[in-house]
XYZ file of C-alpha atoms in Angstrom:
118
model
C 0.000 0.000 0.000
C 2.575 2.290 0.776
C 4.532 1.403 -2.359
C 1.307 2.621 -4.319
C 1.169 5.810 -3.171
C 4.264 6.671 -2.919
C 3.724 5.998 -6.702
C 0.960 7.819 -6.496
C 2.386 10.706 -5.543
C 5.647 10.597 -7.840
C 3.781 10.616 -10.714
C 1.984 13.334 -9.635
C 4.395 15.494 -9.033
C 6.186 15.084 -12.347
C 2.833 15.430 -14.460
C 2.215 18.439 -12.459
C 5.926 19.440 -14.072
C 5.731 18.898 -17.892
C 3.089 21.613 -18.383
C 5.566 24.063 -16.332
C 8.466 22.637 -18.900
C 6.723 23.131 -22.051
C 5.321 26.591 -20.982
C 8.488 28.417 -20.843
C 11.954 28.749 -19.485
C 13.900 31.314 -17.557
C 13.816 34.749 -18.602
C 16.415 37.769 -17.279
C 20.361 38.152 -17.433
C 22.005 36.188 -19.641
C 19.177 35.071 -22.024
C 19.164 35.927 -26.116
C 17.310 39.083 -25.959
C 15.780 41.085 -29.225
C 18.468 44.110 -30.426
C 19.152 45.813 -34.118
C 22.316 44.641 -36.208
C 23.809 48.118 -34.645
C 23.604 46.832 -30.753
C 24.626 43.106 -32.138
C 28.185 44.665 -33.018
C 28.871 46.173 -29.845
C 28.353 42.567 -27.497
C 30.800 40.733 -26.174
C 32.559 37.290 -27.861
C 30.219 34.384 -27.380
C 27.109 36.540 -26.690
C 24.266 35.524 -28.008
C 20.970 37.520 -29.385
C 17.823 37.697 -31.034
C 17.732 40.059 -34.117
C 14.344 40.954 -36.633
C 14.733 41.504 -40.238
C 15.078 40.516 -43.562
C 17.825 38.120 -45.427
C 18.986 39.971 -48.472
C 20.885 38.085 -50.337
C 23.385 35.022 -50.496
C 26.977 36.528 -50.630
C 28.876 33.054 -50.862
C 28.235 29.284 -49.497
C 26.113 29.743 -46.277
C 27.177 33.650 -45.835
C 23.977 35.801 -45.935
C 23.422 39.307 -45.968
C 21.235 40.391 -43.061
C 19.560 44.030 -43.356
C 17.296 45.592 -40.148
C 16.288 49.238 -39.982
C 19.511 50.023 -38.400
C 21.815 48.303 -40.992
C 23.351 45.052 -42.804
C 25.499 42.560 -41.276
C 27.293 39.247 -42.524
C 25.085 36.214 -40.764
C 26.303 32.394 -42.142
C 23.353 29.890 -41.898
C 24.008 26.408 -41.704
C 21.837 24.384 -44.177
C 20.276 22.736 -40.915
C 18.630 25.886 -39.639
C 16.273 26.483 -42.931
C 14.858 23.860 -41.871
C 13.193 22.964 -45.445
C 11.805 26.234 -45.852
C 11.726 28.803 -48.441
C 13.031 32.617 -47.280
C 12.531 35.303 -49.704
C 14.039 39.275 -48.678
C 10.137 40.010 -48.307
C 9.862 37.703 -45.409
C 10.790 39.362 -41.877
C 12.902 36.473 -40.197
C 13.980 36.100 -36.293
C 17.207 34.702 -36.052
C 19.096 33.421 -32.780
C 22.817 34.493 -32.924
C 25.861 33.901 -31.414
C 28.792 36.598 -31.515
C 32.409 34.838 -32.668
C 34.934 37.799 -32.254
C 38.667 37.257 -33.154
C 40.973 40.020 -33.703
C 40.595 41.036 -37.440
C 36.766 39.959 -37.614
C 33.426 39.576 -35.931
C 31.270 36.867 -37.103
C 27.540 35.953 -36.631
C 26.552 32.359 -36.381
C 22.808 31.517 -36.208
C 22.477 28.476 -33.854
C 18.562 28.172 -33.917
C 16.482 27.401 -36.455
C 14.906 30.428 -38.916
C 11.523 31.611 -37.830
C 9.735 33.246 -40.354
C 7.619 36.111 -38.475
C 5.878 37.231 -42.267
């Protein structure tokens, strides 16, 4: 009898957990937050961000040209984050980045999948 509701009670608890999983995740210091291609540049090496905009055009291999209202910057997209799907420069895209800063160059890696806002 005990066994059983100590069973009982387990499982509870961890149903009573899923819905909290799939609802969310932390949110303050230290998570990708939303900024233009102008605050991008000025974050530190391995920071990573959320920017809005539009993907202009392919400049070579997976090297894209990314254009918000505050200007353009160099983003390479692995073929894995399309995710089969079809990005014109009308479509606004969000795209998770991380920064890669050496000493001649800054570089912007997206390490989510695209998501295509319209």
């Amino acid at each position: 009898m005990k066994k059983q509701i100590l069973a009982a009670l387990l499982f509870g608890a961890l149903a009573t957990q899923i819905p909290a999983q799939a609802a969310g995740g932390f949110q303050g210091p230290g998570v990708a937050q939303v900024v233009s291609t102008a605050q991008l540049k000025s974050l530190p090496d391995d920071a990573y961000a959320i920017i809005e905009g539009s993907i202009v055009r392919n400049i070579r291999g997976d090297h894209y040209e990314f254009k918000d209202a505050s200007g353009t910057i160099d983003v390479e997209i692995d073929h894995k984050y399309w995710n089969g799907q079809t990005v014109t420069p009308n479509n606004i895209v969000r795209l998770t980045v991380e920064v890669d800063k050496d000493l001649m160059k800054t570089e912007y890696d997206v390490k989510k999948p695209i998501e295509i806002l319209k």
